[in-house]
Coordinates of C-alpha atoms in Angstrom, one line a residue:
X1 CA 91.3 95.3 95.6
X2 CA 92.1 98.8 96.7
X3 CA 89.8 100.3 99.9
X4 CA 89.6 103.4 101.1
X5 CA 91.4 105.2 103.2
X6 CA 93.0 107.3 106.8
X7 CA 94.4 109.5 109.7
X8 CA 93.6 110.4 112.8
X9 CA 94.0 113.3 115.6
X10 CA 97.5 113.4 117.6
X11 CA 95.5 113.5 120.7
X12 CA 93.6 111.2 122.7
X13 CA 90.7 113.3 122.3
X14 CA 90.4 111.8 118.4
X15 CA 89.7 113.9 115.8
X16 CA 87.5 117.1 116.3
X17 CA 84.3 117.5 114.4
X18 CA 84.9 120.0 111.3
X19 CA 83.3 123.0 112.2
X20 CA 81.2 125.6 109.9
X21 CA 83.7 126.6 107.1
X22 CA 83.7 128.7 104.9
X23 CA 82.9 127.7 100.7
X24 CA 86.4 128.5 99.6
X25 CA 87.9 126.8 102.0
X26 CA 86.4 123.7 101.5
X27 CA 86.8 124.4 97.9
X28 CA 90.4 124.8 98.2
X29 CA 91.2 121.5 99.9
X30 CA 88.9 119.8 97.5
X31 CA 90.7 121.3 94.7
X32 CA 94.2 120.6 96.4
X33 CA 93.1 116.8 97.0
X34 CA 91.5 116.4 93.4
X35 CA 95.4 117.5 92.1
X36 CA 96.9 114.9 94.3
X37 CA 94.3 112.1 93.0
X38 CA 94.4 113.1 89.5
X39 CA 98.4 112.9 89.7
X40 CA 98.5 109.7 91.8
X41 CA 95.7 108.0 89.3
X42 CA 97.2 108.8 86.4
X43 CA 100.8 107.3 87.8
X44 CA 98.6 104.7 88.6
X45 CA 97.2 103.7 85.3
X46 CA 100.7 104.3 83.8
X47 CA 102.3 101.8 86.1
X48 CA 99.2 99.3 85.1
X49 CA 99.6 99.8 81.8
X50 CA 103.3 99.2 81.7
X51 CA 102.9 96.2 84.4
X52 CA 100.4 94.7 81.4
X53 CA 102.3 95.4 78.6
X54 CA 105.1 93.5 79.7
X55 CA 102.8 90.7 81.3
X56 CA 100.7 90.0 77.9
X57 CA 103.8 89.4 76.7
X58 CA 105.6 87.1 79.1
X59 CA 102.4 84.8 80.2
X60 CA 99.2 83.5 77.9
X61 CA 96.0 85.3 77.8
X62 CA 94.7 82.1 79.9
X63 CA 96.3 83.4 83.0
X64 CA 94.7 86.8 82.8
X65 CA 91.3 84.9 82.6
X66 CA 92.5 82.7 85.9
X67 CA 93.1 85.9 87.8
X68 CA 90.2 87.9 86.8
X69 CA 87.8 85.2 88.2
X70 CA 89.7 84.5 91.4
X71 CA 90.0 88.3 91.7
X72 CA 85.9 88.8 91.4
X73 CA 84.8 86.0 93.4
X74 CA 87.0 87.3 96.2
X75 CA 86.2 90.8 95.5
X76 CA 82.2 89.4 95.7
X77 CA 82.8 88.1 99.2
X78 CA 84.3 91.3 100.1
X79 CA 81.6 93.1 99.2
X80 CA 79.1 90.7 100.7
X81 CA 80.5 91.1 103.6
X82 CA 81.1 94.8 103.8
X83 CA 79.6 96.5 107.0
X84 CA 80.3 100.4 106.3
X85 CA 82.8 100.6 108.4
X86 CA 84.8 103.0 106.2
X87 CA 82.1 105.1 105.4
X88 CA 81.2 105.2 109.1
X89 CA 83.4 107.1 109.9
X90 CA 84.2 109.4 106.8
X91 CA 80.3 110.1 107.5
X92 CA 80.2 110.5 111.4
X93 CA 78.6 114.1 112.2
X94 CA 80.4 114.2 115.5
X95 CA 83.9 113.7 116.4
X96 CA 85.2 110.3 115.5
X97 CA 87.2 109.2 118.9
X98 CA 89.3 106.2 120.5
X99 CA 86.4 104.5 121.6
X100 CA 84.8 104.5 118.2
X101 CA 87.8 104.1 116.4
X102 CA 88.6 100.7 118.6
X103 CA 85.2 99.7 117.9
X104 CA 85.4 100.2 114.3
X105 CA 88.7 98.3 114.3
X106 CA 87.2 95.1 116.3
X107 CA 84.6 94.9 114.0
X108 CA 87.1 94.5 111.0
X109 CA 89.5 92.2 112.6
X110 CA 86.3 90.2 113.2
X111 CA 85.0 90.3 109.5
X112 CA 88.3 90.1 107.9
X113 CA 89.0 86.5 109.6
X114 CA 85.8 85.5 108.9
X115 CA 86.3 86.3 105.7
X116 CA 89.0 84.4 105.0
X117 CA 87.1 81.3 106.3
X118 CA 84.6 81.8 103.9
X119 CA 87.1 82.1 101.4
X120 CA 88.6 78.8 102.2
X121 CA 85.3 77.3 101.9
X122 CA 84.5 78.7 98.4
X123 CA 87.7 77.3 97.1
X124 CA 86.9 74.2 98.8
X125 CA 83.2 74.5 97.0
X126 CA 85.0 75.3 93.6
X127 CA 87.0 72.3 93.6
X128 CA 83.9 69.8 94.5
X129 CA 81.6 71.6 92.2
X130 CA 84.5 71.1 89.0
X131 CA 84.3 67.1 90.1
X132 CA 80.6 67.0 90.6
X133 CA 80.7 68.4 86.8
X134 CA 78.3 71.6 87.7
X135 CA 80.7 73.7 85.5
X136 CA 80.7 73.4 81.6
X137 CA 83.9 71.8 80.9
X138 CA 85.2 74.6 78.9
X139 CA 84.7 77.8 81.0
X140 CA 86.5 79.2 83.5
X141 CA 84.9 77.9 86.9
X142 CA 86.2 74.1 85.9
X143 CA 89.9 75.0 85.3
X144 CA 92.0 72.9 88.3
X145 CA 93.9 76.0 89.4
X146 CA 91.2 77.9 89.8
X147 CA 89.9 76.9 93.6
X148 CA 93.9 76.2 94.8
X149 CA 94.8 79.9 93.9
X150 CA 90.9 80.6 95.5
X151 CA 92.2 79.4 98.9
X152 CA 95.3 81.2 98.8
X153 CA 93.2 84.5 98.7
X154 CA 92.3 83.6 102.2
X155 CA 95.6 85.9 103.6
X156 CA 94.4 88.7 101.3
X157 CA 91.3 88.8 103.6
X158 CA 93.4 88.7 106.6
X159 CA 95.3 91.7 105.9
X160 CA 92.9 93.1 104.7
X161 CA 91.5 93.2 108.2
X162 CA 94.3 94.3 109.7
X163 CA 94.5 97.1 107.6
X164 CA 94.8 101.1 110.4
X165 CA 92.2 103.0 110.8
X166 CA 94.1 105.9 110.4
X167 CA 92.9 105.3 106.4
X168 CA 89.4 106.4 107.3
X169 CA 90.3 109.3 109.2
X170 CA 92.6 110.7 106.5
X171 CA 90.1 110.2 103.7
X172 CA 87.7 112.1 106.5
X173 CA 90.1 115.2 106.7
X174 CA 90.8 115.1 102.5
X175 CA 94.7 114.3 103.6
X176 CA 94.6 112.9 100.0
X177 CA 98.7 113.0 99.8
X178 CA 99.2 110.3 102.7
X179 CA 96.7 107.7 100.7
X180 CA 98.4 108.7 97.1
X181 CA 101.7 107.8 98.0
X182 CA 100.7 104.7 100.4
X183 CA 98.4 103.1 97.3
X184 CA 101.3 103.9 94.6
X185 CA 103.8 102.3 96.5
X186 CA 101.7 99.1 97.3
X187 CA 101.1 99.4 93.8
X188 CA 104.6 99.5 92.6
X189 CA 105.7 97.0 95.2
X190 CA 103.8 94.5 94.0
X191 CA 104.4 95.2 90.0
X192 CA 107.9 94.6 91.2
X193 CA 107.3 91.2 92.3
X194 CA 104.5 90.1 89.8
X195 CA 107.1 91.1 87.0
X196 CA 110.1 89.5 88.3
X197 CA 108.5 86.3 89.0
X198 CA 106.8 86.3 85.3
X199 CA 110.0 86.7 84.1
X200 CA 111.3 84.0 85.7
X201 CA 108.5 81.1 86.0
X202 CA 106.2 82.5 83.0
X203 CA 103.2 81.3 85.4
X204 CA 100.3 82.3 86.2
X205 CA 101.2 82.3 90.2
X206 CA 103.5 85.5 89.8
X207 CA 100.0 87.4 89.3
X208 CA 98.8 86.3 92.5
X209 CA 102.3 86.2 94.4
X210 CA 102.0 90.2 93.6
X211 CA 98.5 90.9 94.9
X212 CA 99.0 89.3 98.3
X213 CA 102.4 91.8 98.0
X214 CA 100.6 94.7 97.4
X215 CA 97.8 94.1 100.1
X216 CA 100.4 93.3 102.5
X217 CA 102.5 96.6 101.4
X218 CA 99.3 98.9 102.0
X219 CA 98.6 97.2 105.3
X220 CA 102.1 97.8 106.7
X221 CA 102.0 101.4 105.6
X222 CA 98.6 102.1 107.1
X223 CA 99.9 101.7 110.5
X224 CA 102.9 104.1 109.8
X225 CA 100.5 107.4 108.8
X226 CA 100.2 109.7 111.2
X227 CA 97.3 109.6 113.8
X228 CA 96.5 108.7 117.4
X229 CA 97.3 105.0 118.7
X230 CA 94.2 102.8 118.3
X231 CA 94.1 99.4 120.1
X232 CA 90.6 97.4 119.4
X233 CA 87.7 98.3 121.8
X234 CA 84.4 97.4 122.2
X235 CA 81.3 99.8 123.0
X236 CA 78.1 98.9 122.6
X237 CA 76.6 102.6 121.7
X238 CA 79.1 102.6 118.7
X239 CA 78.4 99.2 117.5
X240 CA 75.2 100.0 117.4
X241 CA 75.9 102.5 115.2
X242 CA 78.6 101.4 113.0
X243 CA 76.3 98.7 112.3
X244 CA 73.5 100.8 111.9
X245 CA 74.8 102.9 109.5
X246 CA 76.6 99.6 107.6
X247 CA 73.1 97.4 107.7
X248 CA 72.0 99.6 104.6
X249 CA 76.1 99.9 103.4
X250 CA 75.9 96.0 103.4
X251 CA 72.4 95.8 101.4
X252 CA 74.0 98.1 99.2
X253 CA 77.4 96.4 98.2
X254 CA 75.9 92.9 98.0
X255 CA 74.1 94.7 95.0
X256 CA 76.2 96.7 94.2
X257 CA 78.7 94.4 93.3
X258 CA 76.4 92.4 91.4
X259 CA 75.9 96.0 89.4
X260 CA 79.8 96.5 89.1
X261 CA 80.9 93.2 88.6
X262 CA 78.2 90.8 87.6
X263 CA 79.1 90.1 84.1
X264 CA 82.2 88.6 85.4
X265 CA 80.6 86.3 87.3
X266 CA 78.3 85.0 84.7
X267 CA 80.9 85.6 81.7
X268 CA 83.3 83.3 83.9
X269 CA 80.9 80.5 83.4
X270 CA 80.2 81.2 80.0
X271 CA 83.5 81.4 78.2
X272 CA 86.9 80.0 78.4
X273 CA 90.1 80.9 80.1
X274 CA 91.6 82.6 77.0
X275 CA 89.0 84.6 76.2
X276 CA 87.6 85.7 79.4
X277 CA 91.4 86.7 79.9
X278 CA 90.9 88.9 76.4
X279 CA 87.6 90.5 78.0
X280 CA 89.8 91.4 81.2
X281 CA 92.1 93.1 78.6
X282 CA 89.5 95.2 77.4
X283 CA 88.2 95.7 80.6
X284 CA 91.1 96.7 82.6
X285 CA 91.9 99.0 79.6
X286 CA 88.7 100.8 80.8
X287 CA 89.6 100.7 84.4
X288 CA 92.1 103.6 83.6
X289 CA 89.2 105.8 83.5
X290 CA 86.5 104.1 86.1
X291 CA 89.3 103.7 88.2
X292 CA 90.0 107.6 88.5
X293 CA 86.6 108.3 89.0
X294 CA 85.9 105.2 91.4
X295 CA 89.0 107.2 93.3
X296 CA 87.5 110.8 93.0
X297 CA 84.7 108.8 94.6
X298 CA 86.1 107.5 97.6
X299 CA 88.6 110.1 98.8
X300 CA 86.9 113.2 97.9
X301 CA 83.7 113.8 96.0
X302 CA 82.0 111.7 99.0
X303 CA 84.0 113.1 102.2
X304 CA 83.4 116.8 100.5
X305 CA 79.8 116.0 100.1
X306 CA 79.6 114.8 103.5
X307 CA 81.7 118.0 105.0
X308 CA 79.5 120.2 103.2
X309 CA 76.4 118.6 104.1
X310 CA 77.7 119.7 107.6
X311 CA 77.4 123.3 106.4
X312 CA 73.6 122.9 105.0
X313 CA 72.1 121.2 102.0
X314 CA 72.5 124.8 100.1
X315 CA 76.4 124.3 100.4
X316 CA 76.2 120.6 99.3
X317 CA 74.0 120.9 96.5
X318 CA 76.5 124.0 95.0
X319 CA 79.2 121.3 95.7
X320 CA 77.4 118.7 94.0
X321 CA 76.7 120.4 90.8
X322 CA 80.3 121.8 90.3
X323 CA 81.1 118.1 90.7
X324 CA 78.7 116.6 88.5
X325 CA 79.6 119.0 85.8
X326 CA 83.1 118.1 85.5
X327 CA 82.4 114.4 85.7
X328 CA 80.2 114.8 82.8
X329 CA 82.7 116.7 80.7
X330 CA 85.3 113.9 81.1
X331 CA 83.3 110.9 80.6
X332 CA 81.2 112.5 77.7
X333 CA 84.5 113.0 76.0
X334 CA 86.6 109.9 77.1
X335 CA 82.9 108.0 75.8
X336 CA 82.7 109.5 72.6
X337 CA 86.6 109.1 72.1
X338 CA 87.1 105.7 73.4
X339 CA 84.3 104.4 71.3
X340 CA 85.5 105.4 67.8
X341 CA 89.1 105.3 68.2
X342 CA 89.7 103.2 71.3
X343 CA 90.5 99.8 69.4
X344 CA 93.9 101.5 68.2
X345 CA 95.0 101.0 71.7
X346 CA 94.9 97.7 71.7
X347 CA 96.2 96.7 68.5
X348 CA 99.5 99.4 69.2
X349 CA 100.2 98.2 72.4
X350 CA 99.1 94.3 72.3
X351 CA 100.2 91.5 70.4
X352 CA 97.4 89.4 67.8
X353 CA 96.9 87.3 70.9
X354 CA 95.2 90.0 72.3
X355 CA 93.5 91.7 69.0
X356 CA 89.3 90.6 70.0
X357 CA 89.9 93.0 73.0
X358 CA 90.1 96.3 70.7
X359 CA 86.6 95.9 69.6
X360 CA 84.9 95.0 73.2
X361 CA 86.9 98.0 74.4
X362 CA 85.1 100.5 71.6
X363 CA 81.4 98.7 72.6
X364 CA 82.4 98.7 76.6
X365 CA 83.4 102.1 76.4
X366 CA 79.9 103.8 75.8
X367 CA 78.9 102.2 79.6
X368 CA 80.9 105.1 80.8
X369 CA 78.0 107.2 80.1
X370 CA 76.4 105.6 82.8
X371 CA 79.9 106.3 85.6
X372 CA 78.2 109.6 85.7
X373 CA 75.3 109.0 88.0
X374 CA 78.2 107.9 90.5
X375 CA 78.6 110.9 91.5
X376 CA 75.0 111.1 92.8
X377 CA 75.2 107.7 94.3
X378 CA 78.2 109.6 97.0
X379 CA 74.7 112.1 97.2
X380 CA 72.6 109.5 98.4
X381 CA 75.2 108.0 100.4
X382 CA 76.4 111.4 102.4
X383 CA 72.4 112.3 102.7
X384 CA 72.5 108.8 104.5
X385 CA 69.5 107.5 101.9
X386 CA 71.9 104.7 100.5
X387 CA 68.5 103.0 99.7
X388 CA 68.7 104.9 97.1
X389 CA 71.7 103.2 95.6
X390 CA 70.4 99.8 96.6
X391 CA 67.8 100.4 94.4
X392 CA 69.7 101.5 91.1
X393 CA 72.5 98.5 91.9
X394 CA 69.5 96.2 91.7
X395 CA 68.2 97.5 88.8
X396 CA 71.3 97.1 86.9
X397 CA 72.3 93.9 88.5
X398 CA 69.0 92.6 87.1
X399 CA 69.5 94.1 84.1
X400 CA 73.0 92.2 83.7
X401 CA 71.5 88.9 84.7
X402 CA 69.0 88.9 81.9
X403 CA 70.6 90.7 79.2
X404 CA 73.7 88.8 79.3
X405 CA 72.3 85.1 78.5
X406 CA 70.0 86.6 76.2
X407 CA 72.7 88.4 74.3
X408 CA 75.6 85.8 74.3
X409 CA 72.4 83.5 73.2
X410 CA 71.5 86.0 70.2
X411 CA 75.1 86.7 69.0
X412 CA 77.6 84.7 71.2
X413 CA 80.4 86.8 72.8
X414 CA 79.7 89.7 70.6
X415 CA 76.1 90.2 72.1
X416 CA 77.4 89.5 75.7
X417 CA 79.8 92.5 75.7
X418 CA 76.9 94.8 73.9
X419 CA 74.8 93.5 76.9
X420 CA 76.9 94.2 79.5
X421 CA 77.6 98.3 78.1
X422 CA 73.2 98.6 77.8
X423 CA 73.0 97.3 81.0
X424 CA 75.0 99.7 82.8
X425 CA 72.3 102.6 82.2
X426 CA 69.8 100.7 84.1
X427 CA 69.7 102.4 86.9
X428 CA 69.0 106.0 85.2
X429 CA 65.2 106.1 85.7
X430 CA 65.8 105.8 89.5
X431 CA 68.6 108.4 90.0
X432 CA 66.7 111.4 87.7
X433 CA 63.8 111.1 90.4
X434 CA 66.1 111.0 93.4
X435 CA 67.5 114.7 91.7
X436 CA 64.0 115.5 90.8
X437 CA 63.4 115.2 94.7
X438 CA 66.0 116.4 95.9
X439 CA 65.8 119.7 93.9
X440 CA 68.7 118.9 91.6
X441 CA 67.4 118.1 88.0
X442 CA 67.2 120.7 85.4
X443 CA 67.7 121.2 81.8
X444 CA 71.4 122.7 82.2
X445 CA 72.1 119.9 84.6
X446 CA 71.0 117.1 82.0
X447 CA 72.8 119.0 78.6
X448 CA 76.3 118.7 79.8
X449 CA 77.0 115.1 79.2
X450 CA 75.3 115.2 75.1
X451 CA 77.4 117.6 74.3
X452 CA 80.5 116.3 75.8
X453 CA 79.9 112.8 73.9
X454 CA 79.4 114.5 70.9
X455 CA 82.4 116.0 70.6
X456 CA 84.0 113.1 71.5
X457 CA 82.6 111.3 68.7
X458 CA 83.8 113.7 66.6
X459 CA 87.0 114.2 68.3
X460 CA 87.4 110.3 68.0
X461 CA 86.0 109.8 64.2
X462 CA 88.9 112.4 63.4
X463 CA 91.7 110.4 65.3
X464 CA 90.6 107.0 63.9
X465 CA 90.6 108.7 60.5
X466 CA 94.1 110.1 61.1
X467 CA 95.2 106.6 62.0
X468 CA 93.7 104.6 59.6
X469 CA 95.3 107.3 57.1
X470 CA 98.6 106.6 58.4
X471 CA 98.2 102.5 58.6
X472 CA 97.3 102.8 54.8
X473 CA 94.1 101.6 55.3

């Protein structure tokens, strides 16, 4: 439940427009931020990892499948109700000042408390629709706990709301160290709590006493980065275009989130607690990689695309394909790897409680193939043509809705988690001729990402050998 994030200018002027730059240094911060999110992701995923270690091993895989829900129905109404506001101002192409800045803040004070009304009334909807019987008795959506810990989500949205400004406007400038250390230590604050808590109640409560810790850990910190006051203001020109701008942002993460996280939805009314908490396992296993890129994402392939974009759509492309290039060699390889050796994570690490998660990790793992085209979504975004990623969302949130009934129909569980991998390349079609377009397909650009996975296959037959060599099997 991670946004991103800020600064702003020491002045009341607010931050200056970046002016023409040079390649290298755009380059250089770029590079400098990527070492900063590479290191803060990867203490990150550690901290995850360890935090789930000890968890799957001091609570039942039921309460995993309790949170996950809650988590995706809240994270569904955040997206619903996203208005740009973020990207608003990462984007901006002149200076983003106090008068924008307030305007920007008013109109997520105003979304984050009606978001948590909403909330209140889905929990509320959750616990009529279990009585009514609408749910199958078995999954998910009819356990008791499930609308009570719903409603407490409600202060999530709140500070969520209140969260500085001074987020956006770091991201803007790449200050990339400010929003590792302030997401690590909401992180580790509320690993603190969810652990201690587990260790003392061994329920499923601990889990969501340590979310609310960690949003309200990040808020606090955001008003302590460095920037300009900014009080909420109102201006009509800049609501018009903060909402402008987030019309299209809004279209795009209703549907997006559908793409991202649609199988949870329908998998949460299709299996049980335990298992769906297995799934989130293997999912949040995944997450070590999506997450890094999702991160790349946020704080600098999409501010550097929209700061070179600035220079002229001859600097951006350059950036673009450097970008593109690298994302393909990692997730070719991590693709290729996970998929033939990736079970042996979960049967080192997890106990037999856990042991369906190592094959729906292998089958999920080829869906990060389909990450790559991410990187062109932050294109499409920074060229302000998010219709574009509207489009591909919808294809693969389609794509989910169908293939996943139709798979968990044609081989149960098994077929739903092949589903969900297939239907993450639905969207392919649409970004090659959005590249085509815009000038950026050709043959080099395509042959990165075959090679990459095949040498991750073989890198990840040799592993899985190795181990099975040493297991005696």
């Amino acid at each position: 439940m991670s946004a991103p994030s800020a600064l702003a200018a020491p002045s009341g002027a607010g931050v200056p427009a970046p002016g023409p730059v040079a390649d290298t240094p755009l380059r250089a911060r770029m590079w400098r931020a990527a070492g900063w999110l590479l290191g803060s992701s990867i203490a990150s995923q550690a901290l995850r990892l360890g935090s789930s270690l000890v968890l799957t091993r001091l609570l039942v895989p039921e309460a995993f499948g309790l949170v996950a829900a809650v988590q995706t129905l809240y994270f569904a109404l955040v997206m619903f109700s996203d208005l740009g506001v973020w990207q608003s101002v990462v984007n901006r192409r002149t200076a983003v000042d106090a008068r924008f800045l307030g305007t920007a803040m008013s109109v997520q004070l105003l979304r984050g408390g009606l978001l948590a009304l909403v909330v209140l009334a889905l929990a509320a909807g959750l616990q009529a629709g279990a009585a009514r019987g609408l749910f199958g008795p078995a999954t998910v959506y009819a356990n008791p706990r499930l609308p009570w810990m719903m409603a407490v989500f409600a202060l999530a949205a709140l500070l969520q709301g209140a969260e500085s400004l001074h987020l956006a406007t770091a991201q803007r400038e790449l200050r990339t160290a400010d929003l590792a250390r302030l997401e690590l230590t909401s992180q580790l604050a509320g690993m603190v709590v969810t652990i201690s808590l587990a260790l003392v109640t061994r329920s499923v409560w601990s889990l969501v006493a340590g979310t609310l810790v960690a949003t309200a850990t990040r808020t606090a910190l955001s008003h302590r980065l460095p920037g300009q006051r900014v009080r909420p203001a109102w201006d009509r020109g800049c609501a018009r275009e903060l909402l402008g701008f987030g019309r299209w942002i809004f279209l795009s993460s209703l549907i997006g989130f559908a793409a991202a996280q649609g199988e949870k939805l329908i998998l949460g009314g299709t299996l049980d607690a335990t298992a769906f908490g297995v799934f989130s396992i293997a999912a949040t296993l995944l997450a070590a990689l999506t997450g890094l890129l999702g991160s790349l994402n946020a704080h600098l392939i999409f501010p550097g695309l929209s700061e070179a974009l600035r220079q002229g759509p001859a600097q951006a492309a350059r950036v673009y394909q450097r970008v593109q290039r690298g994302a393909d060699v990692l997730l070719g390889l991590a693709a290729g790897l996970a998929c033939m050796a990736g079970g042996w994570v979960v049967q080192l690490l997890y106990d037999a409680r856990y042991a369906e998660a190592a094959w729906m990790l292998q089958v999920l793992s080829l869906g990060l193939l389909a990450v790559r085209y991410q990187v062109l979504e932050q294109m499409m975004f920074a060229r302000a043509q998010p219709a574009w990623v509207t489009g591909s969302n919808a294809l693969r949130a389609l794509s989910l809705a169908v293939a996943i009934p139709v798979g968990h129909a044609w081989g149960g569980t098994q077929g739903a988690v092949i589903a969900v991998a297939a239907s993450q390349f639905a969207g392919w079609p649409l970004a090659l001729v959005f590249k085509h377009r815009q000038g950026l397909l050709g043959w080099r650009s395509e042959a990165v990402w075959p090679l990459a996975l095949a040498a991750g296959l073989g890198l990840g037959w040799l592993l899985d050998a190795a181990l099975r060599a040493l297991a005696g099997r």
